[in-house]
Short mmCIF file of C-alpha atoms in Angstrom, two decimals:
data_model
loop_
_atom_site.label_atom_id
_atom_site.label_comp_id
_atom_site.label_asym_id
_atom_site.label_seq_id
_atom_site.Cartn_x
_atom_site.Cartn_y
_atom_site.Cartn_z
CA MET A 193 -121.21 8.14 -25.76
CA SER A 194 -119.13 5.11 -24.80
CA PRO A 195 -118.60 2.27 -27.30
CA LYS A 196 -120.45 -0.08 -24.96
CA CYS A 197 -123.70 1.84 -25.02
CA GLY A 198 -123.37 3.69 -28.34
CA GLU A 199 -124.96 1.23 -30.74
CA PRO A 200 -127.99 0.22 -28.57
CA LEU A 201 -128.81 3.81 -27.69
CA MET A 202 -128.40 4.91 -31.30
CA CYS A 203 -131.03 2.29 -32.18
CA VAL A 204 -133.35 3.65 -29.47
CA SER A 205 -132.75 7.19 -30.79
CA ARG A 206 -133.64 6.19 -34.34
CA CYS A 207 -136.85 4.56 -33.09
CA LEU A 208 -137.74 7.70 -31.14
CA ARG A 209 -137.25 9.93 -34.16
CA CYS A 210 -139.20 7.61 -36.46
CA VAL A 211 -142.12 7.39 -34.03
CA GLY A 212 -142.05 11.15 -33.45
CA MET A 213 -142.16 12.02 -37.16
CA SER A 214 -144.94 9.49 -37.79
CA LEU A 215 -147.03 10.88 -34.91
CA VAL A 216 -146.66 14.43 -36.25
CA ALA A 217 -148.16 13.42 -39.60
CA MET A 218 -150.97 11.46 -37.91
CA ALA A 219 -151.78 14.32 -35.54
CA MET A 220 -152.16 16.71 -38.48
CA VAL A 221 -154.54 14.25 -40.18
CA CYS A 222 -156.69 14.03 -37.03
CA ILE A 223 -156.77 17.82 -36.57
CA LEU A 224 -157.82 18.38 -40.18
CA SER A 225 -160.45 15.61 -40.03
CA ASN A 226 -162.02 16.99 -36.85
CA ILE A 227 -162.11 20.52 -38.24
CA LEU A 228 -163.87 19.27 -41.38
CA LEU A 229 -166.37 17.36 -39.22
CA MET A 230 -167.44 20.65 -37.63
CA PHE A 231 -168.26 22.10 -41.04
CA PRO A 232 -170.51 19.61 -42.84
CA ASP A 233 -171.05 20.51 -46.48
CA LEU A 234 -168.23 23.04 -45.84
CA ASN A 235 -170.82 25.42 -44.44
CA ILE A 236 -170.29 27.30 -41.17
CA HIS A 237 -173.95 27.96 -40.39
CA PHE A 238 -174.57 24.34 -39.29
CA LEU A 239 -171.96 24.81 -36.57
CA LEU A 240 -173.31 28.22 -35.56
CA ASP A 241 -176.84 26.82 -35.32
CA GLY A 242 -175.71 23.87 -33.20
CA HIS A 243 -176.50 21.29 -35.88
CA VAL A 244 -173.23 19.38 -35.62
CA THR A 245 -172.84 16.04 -33.84
CA ILE A 246 -171.52 16.30 -30.28
CA GLN A 247 -168.62 13.93 -31.02
CA ALA A 248 -167.28 16.50 -33.51
CA ILE A 249 -167.96 19.46 -31.20
CA TRP A 250 -165.83 17.93 -28.44
CA ALA A 251 -162.91 18.20 -30.91
CA THR A 252 -160.97 15.25 -29.51
CA GLY A 253 -159.17 15.02 -32.83
CA VAL A 254 -157.83 18.54 -32.29
CA TRP A 255 -156.71 18.41 -28.64
CA GLY A 256 -156.50 14.64 -28.10
CA SER A 257 -154.96 12.96 -31.13
CA GLY A 258 -153.82 16.41 -32.23
CA PHE A 259 -152.08 18.70 -29.74
CA LEU A 260 -151.41 16.12 -27.01
CA VAL A 261 -149.87 13.75 -29.51
CA LEU A 262 -147.88 16.61 -31.06
CA LEU A 263 -146.57 17.46 -27.60
CA GLY A 264 -145.31 13.92 -27.18
CA ALA A 265 -143.96 13.73 -30.74
CA ARG A 266 -141.96 16.95 -30.28
CA SER A 267 -140.39 15.55 -27.13
CA PHE A 268 -139.57 12.25 -28.86
CA ILE A 269 -137.78 14.02 -31.70
CA GLN A 270 -135.82 16.26 -29.34
CA THR A 271 -134.79 13.34 -27.13
CA SER A 272 -133.57 11.39 -30.17
CA LYS A 273 -130.78 14.00 -30.44
CA THR A 274 -129.62 13.53 -26.83
CA ARG A 275 -126.04 12.33 -26.42
CA GLY A 276 -124.48 10.69 -23.39
CA CYS A 277 -125.74 7.52 -21.71
CA CYS A 278 -126.66 9.09 -18.36
CA ALA A 279 -128.42 12.06 -19.93
CA PHE A 280 -130.23 9.72 -22.31
CA ARG A 281 -131.44 7.56 -19.42
CA SER A 282 -132.98 10.53 -17.61
CA GLN A 283 -134.68 11.63 -20.83
CA MET A 284 -136.19 8.17 -21.27
CA LEU A 285 -138.07 8.55 -18.00
CA CYS A 286 -139.64 11.74 -19.38
CA GLN A 287 -140.54 9.92 -22.59
CA VAL A 288 -142.53 7.33 -20.66
CA LEU A 289 -144.62 10.16 -19.18
CA TYR A 290 -145.02 11.91 -22.55
CA SER A 291 -146.03 8.60 -24.12
CA CYS A 292 -148.73 8.16 -21.47
CA VAL A 293 -150.11 11.64 -22.16
CA ALA A 294 -150.11 11.09 -25.93
CA LEU A 295 -151.63 7.63 -25.54
CA LEU A 296 -154.43 9.01 -23.37
CA GLY A 297 -155.24 11.71 -25.92
CA ALA A 298 -155.27 9.20 -28.78
CA PHE A 299 -157.42 6.79 -26.78
CA ILE A 300 -160.05 9.45 -26.03
CA CYS A 301 -160.15 10.45 -29.68
CA CYS A 302 -160.52 6.82 -30.76
CA ILE A 303 -163.46 6.28 -28.40
CA PHE A 304 -165.23 9.44 -29.57
CA SER A 305 -164.58 8.59 -33.22
CA VAL A 306 -166.05 5.10 -32.91
CA THR A 307 -169.02 6.50 -30.98
CA GLY A 308 -169.62 9.16 -33.63
CA LEU A 309 -169.44 6.53 -36.36
CA VAL A 310 -171.90 4.23 -34.62
CA GLN A 311 -174.36 6.96 -33.61
CA GLY A 312 -174.56 8.48 -37.08
CA PRO A 313 -174.76 12.18 -37.96
CA LEU A 314 -176.97 14.93 -36.58
CA CYS A 315 -179.19 16.02 -39.45
CA LEU A 316 -182.60 17.30 -40.55
CA TYR A 317 -184.97 14.42 -41.29
CA ASN A 318 -188.65 13.62 -41.66
CA SER A 319 -190.33 12.30 -38.55
CA THR A 320 -193.94 11.57 -37.63
CA SER A 321 -194.20 15.14 -36.32
CA GLY A 322 -192.59 16.77 -39.35
CA GLN A 323 -189.04 17.77 -40.19
CA ILE A 324 -186.80 17.92 -37.13
CA TRP A 325 -183.10 17.91 -36.27
CA GLY A 326 -181.85 14.75 -34.60
CA VAL A 327 -179.83 11.55 -34.93
CA PRO A 328 -182.13 9.28 -36.97
CA LEU A 329 -179.50 6.59 -37.59
CA ARG A 330 -178.75 6.03 -33.91
CA PRO A 331 -178.69 2.27 -33.13
CA ILE A 332 -181.92 1.02 -31.61
CA HIS A 333 -183.19 -2.38 -30.52
CA GLY A 334 -182.99 -4.72 -33.49
CA ARG A 335 -180.92 -2.32 -35.59
CA HIS A 336 -177.18 -2.05 -35.04
CA TRP A 337 -174.85 -0.21 -37.39
CA THR A 338 -177.06 -1.15 -40.36
CA TYR A 339 -176.66 2.22 -42.03
CA LEU A 340 -172.91 1.67 -42.42
CA TYR A 341 -173.43 -0.90 -45.17
CA ASN A 342 -176.90 0.11 -46.39
CA ARG A 343 -176.33 2.84 -48.97
CA THR A 344 -180.03 3.31 -49.60
CA VAL A 345 -180.39 5.25 -46.33
CA TRP A 346 -177.39 7.51 -46.89
CA SER A 347 -179.33 10.04 -48.93
CA GLY A 348 -182.87 8.92 -48.16
CA ILE A 349 -183.07 9.88 -44.48
CA CYS A 350 -180.95 12.97 -43.86
CA LEU A 351 -182.19 16.02 -45.76
CA GLU A 352 -179.55 18.47 -44.50
CA PRO A 353 -176.59 18.85 -44.50
CA ARG A 354 -176.04 17.41 -47.96
CA ASN A 355 -174.17 14.06 -47.98
CA VAL A 356 -173.66 14.32 -44.21
CA VAL A 357 -173.79 10.54 -43.74
CA GLN A 358 -170.85 9.90 -46.06
CA TRP A 359 -169.07 12.96 -44.65
CA ASN A 360 -169.27 11.64 -41.08
CA MET A 361 -168.50 8.04 -42.05
CA VAL A 362 -165.29 8.89 -43.88
CA LEU A 363 -163.92 11.44 -41.40
CA PHE A 364 -164.81 9.51 -38.24
CA SER A 365 -163.35 6.36 -39.81
CA VAL A 366 -160.12 8.19 -40.62
CA MET A 367 -159.90 9.64 -37.09
CA GLY A 368 -160.65 6.28 -35.50
CA ALA A 369 -158.09 4.40 -37.59
CA VAL A 370 -155.35 7.02 -37.18
CA SER A 371 -155.89 7.44 -33.43
CA GLY A 372 -155.85 3.65 -33.07
CA LEU A 373 -152.48 3.55 -34.81
CA GLN A 374 -151.28 6.37 -32.55
CA ILE A 375 -152.18 4.23 -29.54
CA VAL A 376 -150.06 1.39 -30.90
CA LEU A 377 -147.08 3.68 -31.60
CA CYS A 378 -147.29 5.39 -28.20
CA ALA A 379 -147.47 2.03 -26.42
CA ALA A 380 -144.49 0.80 -28.45
CA ASN A 381 -142.61 3.99 -27.59
CA MET A 382 -143.20 3.37 -23.89
CA LEU A 383 -141.49 0.00 -24.25
CA ASN A 384 -138.74 1.61 -26.32
CA SER A 385 -138.18 4.26 -23.64
CA MET A 386 -138.01 1.62 -20.91
CA LEU A 387 -135.41 -0.18 -22.99
CA GLY A 388 -133.46 3.08 -23.18
CA MET A 389 -133.56 3.42 -19.39
CA ILE A 390 -132.26 -0.13 -18.94
CA LEU A 391 -129.42 0.40 -21.40
CA GLY A 392 -128.56 3.74 -19.83
CA HIS A 393 -128.56 2.21 -16.36
CA GLY A 394 -126.15 -0.52 -17.32
CA SER A 395 -123.71 1.78 -19.09
CA CYS A 396 -123.70 4.67 -16.59
CA ARG A 397 -121.91 2.75 -13.88
CA THR A 398 -118.59 4.04 -12.74
CA LYS A 399 -115.75 2.44 -14.69
CA VAL A 400 -112.26 1.90 -13.28
CA SER A 401 -109.55 3.10 -15.65
CA PRO A 402 -106.52 0.84 -16.26
CA GLY A 403 -104.16 3.42 -14.72
CA SER A 404 -105.99 3.45 -11.40
CA VAL A 405 -105.39 -0.21 -10.61
#
């Protein structure tokens, strides 16, 4: 790596590695959170009976903010070890594409997480026709998100699974916050990769050696 491009590209490399390692940890958090969401009360029979909210069943935390983000993070870490201005520039173009894929996965997970938080959990509750499975905390006209700050309904409406309201609130909140942070990091990495391409472009030009003049 030439002295002219060494320091700027080393800075870009450090940013890539830092972002990659951070995204790995966040992806693992989202995968674990989504898996736990599919097993309310840590009981498998709710999943087998189809009594788990659809936002958890879609498993966007596993494949979106999980595997897709891990795919991008792995590429970021590998690219951070690339040496040579021209080779680094070509790798930066790939990083822009990987960042887009990871950003898309994180965005989908964020949308599903917020939707799952707003809709409330799927649970067994008392209705006018008896006990049924449904989404009793779903926002309706004149009631928006009220259950989020009204603790009296957390255990008074849903009969099964036990503590499912708190379970969904915590895990969907974690997934939403983490995937939102992933979006920010992936967007920042796109800018970082574009910076790497610009630096690589400027330093990959043919140089005339003093002896050739």
